[in-house]
mmCIF file with all atom_site columns, C-alpha atoms in Angstrom:
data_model
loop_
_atom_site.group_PDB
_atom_site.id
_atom_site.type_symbol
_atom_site.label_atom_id
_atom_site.label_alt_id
_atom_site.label_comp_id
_atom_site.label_asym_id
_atom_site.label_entity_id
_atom_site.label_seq_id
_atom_site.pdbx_PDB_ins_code
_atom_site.Cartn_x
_atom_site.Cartn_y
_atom_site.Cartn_z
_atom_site.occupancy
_atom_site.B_iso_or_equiv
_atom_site.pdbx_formal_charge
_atom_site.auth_seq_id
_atom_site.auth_comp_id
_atom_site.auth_asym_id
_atom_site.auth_atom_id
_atom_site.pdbx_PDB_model_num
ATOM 1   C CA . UNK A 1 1   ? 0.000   0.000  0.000   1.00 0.00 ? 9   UNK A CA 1
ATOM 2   C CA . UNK A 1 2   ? 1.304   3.441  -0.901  1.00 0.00 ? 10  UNK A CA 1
ATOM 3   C CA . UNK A 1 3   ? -0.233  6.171  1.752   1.00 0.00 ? 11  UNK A CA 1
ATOM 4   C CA . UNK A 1 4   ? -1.468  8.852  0.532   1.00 0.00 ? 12  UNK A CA 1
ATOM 5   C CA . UNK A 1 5   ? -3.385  12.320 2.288   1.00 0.00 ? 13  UNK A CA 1
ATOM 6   C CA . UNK A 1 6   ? -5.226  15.113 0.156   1.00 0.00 ? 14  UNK A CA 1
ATOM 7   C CA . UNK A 1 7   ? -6.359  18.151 1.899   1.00 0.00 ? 15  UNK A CA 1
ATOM 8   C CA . UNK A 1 8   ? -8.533  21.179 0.836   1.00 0.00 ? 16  UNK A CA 1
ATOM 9   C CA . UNK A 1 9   ? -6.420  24.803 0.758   1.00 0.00 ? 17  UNK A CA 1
ATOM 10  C CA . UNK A 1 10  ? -8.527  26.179 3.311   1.00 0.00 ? 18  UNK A CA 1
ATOM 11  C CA . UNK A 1 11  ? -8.061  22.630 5.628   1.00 0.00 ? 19  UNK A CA 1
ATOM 12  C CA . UNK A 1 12  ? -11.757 22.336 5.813   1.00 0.00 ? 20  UNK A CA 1
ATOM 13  C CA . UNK A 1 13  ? -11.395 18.507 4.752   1.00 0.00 ? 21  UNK A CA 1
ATOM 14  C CA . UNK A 1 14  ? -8.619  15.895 4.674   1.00 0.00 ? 22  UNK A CA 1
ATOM 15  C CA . UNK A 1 15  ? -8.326  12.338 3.220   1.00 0.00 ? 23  UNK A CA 1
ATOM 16  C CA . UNK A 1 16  ? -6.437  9.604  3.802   1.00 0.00 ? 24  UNK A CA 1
ATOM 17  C CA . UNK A 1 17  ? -6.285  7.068  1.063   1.00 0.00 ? 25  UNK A CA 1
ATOM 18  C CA . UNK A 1 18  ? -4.317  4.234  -0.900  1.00 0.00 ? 26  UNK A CA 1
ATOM 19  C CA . UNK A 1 19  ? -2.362  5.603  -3.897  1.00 0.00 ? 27  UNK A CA 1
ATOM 20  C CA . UNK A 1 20  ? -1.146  1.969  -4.833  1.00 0.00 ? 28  UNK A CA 1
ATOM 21  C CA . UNK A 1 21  ? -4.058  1.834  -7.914  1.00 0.00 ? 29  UNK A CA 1
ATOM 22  C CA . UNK A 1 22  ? -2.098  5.326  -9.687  1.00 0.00 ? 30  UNK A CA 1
ATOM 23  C CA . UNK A 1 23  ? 1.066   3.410  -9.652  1.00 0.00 ? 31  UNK A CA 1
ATOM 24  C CA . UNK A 1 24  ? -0.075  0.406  -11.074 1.00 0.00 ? 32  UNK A CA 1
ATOM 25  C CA . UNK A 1 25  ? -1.461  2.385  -14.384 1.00 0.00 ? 33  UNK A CA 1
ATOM 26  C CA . UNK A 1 26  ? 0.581   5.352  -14.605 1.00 0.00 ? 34  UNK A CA 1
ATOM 27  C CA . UNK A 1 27  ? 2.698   5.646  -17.143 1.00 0.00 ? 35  UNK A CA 1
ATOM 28  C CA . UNK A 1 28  ? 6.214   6.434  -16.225 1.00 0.00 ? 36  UNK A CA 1
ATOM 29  C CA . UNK A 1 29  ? 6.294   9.945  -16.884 1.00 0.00 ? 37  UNK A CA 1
ATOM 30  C CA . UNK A 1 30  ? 3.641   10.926 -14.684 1.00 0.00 ? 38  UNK A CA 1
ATOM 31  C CA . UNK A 1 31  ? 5.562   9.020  -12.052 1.00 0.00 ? 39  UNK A CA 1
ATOM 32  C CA . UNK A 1 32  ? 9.132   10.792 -13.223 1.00 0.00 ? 40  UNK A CA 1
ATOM 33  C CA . UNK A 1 33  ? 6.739   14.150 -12.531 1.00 0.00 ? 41  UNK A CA 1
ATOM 34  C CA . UNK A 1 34  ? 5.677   12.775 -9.258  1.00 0.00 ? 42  UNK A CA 1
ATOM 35  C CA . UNK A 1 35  ? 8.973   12.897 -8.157  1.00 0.00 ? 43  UNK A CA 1
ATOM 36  C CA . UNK A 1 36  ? 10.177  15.788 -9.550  1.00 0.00 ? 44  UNK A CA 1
ATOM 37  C CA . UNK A 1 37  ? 7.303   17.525 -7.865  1.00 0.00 ? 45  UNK A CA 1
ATOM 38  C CA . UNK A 1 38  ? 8.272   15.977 -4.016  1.00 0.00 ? 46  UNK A CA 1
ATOM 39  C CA . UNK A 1 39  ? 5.716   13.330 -4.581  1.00 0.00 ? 47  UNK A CA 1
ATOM 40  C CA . UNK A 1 40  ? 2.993   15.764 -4.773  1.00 0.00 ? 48  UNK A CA 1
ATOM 41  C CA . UNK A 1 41  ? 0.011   16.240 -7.124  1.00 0.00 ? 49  UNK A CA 1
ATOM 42  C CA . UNK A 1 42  ? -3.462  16.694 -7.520  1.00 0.00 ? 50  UNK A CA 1
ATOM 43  C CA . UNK A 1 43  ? -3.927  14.305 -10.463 1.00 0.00 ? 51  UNK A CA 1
ATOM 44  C CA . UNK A 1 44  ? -3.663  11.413 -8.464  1.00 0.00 ? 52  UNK A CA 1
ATOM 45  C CA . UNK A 1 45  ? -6.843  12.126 -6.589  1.00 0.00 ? 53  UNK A CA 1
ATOM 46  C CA . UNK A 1 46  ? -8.205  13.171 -9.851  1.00 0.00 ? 54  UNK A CA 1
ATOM 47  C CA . UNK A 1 47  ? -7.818  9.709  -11.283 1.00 0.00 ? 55  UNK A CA 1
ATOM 48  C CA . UNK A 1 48  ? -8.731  7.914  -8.361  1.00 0.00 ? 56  UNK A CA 1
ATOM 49  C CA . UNK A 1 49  ? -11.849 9.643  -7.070  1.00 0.00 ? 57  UNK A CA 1
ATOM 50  C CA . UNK A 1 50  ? -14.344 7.758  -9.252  1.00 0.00 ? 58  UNK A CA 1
ATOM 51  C CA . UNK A 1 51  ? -13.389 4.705  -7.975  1.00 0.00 ? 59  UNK A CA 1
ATOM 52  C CA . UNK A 1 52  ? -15.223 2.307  -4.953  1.00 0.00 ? 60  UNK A CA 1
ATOM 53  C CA . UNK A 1 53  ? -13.844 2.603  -1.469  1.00 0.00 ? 61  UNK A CA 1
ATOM 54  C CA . UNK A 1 54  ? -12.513 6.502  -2.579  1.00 0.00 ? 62  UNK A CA 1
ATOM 55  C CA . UNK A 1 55  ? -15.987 8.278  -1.702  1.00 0.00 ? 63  UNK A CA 1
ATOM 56  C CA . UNK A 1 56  ? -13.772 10.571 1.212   1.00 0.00 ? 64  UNK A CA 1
ATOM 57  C CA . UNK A 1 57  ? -11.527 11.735 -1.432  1.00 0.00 ? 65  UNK A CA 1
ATOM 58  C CA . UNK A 1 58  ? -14.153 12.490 -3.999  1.00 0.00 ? 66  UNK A CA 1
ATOM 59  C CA . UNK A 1 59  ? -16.450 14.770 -1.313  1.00 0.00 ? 67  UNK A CA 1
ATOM 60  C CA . UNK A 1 60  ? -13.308 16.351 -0.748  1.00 0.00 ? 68  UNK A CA 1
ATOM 61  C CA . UNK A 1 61  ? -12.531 17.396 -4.335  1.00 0.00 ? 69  UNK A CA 1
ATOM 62  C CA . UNK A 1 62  ? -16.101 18.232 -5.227  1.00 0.00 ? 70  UNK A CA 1
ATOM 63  C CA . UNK A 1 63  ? -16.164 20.609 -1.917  1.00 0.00 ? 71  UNK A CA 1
ATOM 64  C CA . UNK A 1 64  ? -13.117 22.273 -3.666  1.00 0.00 ? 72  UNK A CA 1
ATOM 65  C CA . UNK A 1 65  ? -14.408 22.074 -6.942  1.00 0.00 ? 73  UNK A CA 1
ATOM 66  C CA . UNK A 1 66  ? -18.132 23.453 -6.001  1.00 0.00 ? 74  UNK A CA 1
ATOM 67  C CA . UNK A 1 67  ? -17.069 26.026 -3.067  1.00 0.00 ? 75  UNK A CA 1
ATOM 68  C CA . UNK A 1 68  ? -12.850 26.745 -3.504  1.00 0.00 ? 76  UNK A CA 1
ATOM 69  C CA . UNK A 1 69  ? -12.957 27.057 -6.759  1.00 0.00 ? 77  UNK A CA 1
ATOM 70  C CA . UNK A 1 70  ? -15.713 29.717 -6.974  1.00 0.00 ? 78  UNK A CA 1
ATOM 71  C CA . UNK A 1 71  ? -13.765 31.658 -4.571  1.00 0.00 ? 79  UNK A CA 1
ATOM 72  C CA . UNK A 1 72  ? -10.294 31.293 -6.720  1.00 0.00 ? 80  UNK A CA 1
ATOM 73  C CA . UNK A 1 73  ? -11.817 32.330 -10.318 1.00 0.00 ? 81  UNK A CA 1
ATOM 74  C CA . UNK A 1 74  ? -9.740  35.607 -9.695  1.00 0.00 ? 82  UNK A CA 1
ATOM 75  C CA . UNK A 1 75  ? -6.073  33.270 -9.881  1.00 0.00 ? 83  UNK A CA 1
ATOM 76  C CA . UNK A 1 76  ? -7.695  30.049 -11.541 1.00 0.00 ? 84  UNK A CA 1
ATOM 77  C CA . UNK A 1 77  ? -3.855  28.519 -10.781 1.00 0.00 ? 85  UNK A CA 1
ATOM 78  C CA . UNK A 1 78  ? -4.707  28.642 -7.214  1.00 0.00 ? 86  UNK A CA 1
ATOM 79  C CA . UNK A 1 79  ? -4.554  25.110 -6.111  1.00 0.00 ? 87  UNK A CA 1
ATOM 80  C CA . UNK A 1 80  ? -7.945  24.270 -4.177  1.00 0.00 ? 88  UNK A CA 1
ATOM 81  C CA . UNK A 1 81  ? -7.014  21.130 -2.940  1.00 0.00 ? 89  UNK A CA 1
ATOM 82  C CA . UNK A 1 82  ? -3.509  19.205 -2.276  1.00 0.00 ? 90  UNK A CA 1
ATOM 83  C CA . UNK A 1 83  ? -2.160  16.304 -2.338  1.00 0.00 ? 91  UNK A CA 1
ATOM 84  C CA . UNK A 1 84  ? 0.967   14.255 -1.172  1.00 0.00 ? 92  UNK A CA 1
ATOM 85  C CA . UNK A 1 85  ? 1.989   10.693 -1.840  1.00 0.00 ? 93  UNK A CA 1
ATOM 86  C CA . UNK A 1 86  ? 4.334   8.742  1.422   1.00 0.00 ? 94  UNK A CA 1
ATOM 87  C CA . UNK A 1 87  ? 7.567   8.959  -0.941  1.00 0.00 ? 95  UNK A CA 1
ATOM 88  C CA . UNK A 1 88  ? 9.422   6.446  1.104   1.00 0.00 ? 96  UNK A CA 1
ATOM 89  C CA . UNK A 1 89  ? 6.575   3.628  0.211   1.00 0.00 ? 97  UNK A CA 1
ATOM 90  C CA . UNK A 1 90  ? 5.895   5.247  -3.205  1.00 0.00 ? 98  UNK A CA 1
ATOM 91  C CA . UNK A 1 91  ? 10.091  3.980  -3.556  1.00 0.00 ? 99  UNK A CA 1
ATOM 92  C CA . UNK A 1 92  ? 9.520   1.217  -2.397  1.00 0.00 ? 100 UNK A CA 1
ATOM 93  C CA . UNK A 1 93  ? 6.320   0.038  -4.618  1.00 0.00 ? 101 UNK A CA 1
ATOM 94  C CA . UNK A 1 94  ? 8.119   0.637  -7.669  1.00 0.00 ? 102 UNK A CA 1
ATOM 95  C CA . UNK A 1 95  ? 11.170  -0.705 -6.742  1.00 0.00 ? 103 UNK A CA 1
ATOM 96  C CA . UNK A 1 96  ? 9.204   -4.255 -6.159  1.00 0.00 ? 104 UNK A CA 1
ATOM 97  C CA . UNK A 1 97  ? 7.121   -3.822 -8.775  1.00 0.00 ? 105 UNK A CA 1
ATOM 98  C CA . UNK A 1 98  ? 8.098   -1.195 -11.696 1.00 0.00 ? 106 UNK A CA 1
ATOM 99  C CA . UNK A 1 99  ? 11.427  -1.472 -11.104 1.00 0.00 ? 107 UNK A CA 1
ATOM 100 C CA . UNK A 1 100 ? 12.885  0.147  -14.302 1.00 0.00 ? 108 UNK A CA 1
ATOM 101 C CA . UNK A 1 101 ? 10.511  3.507  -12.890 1.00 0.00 ? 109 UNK A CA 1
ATOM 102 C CA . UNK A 1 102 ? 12.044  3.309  -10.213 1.00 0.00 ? 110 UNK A CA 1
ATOM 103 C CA . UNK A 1 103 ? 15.968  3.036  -11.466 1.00 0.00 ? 111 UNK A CA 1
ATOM 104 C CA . UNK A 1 104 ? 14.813  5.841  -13.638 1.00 0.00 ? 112 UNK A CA 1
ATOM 105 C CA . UNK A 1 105 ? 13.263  8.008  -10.683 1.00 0.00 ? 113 UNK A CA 1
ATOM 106 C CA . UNK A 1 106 ? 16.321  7.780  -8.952  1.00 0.00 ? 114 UNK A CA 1
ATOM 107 C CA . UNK A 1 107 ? 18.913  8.424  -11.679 1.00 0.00 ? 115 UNK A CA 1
ATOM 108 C CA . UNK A 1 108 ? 17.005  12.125 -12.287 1.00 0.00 ? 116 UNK A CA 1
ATOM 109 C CA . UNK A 1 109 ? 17.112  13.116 -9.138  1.00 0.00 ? 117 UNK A CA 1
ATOM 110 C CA . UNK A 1 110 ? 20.813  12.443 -8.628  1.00 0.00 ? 118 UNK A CA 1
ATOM 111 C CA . UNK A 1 111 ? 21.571  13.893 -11.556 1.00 0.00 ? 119 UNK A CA 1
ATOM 112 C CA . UNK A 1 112 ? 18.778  16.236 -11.113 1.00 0.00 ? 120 UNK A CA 1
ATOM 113 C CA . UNK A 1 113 ? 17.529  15.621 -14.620 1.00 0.00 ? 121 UNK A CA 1
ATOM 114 C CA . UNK A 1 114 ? 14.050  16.022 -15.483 1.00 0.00 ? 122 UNK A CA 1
ATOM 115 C CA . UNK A 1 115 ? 13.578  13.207 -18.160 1.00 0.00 ? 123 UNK A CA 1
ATOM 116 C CA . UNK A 1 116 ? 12.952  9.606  -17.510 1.00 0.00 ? 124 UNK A CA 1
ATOM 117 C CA . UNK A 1 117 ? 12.100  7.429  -20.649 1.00 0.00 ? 125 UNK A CA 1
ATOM 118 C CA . UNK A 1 118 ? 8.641   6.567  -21.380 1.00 0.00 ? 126 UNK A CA 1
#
């Protein structure tokens, strides 16, 4: 299991969740992102809100779709909800089970490249 918390920007809600389903589809330049971006992203609970067992994460992105949102149209890149993956677990997922992701993951960031084949 790869842990996973989202939060609204105004901390009205949080979520707690299992980011392990991403992983397993993502292809590995979202993942190379992932990383880049301290293993946070709001497109992960974006693609895993529609699913069963997720119904906490989606109330919590249609409160900041339906109220935050309304109140950000003035800087639409005002993020209304965040959220961060556990990167130590996130590591170790792909290292068991994606392992050329995560060879790649790790070469960028100690060379502090940005590209990781895909």
């Amino acid at each position: 299991m790869i842990h996973a918390t989202c939060h609204t920007a105004d901390e009205a809600m949080q979520s707690e969740f299992d980011a392990t389903p991403w992983f397993e589809e993502a292809d590995p330049a979202s993942i190379a992102l992932l990383a880049k971006r301290a293993w946070s992203a709001p497109w992960i609970a974006d693609a895993l809100e529609g699913r069963l067992g997720y119904e906490a994460l989606r109330e919590l992105i249609r409160y900041a779709r339906d109220r935050l949102e309304i109140e950000s149209r003035e800087d639409p890149s005002w993020p209304t909800f965040e959220c961060r993956v556990d990167s130590a677990e996130a590591t170790a997922w792909l290292d068991r089970h994606r392992s050329d992701i995560a060879a790649d993951v790790r070469r960028a960031a100690s060379s502090g490249r940005e590209e990781v084949r895909g």
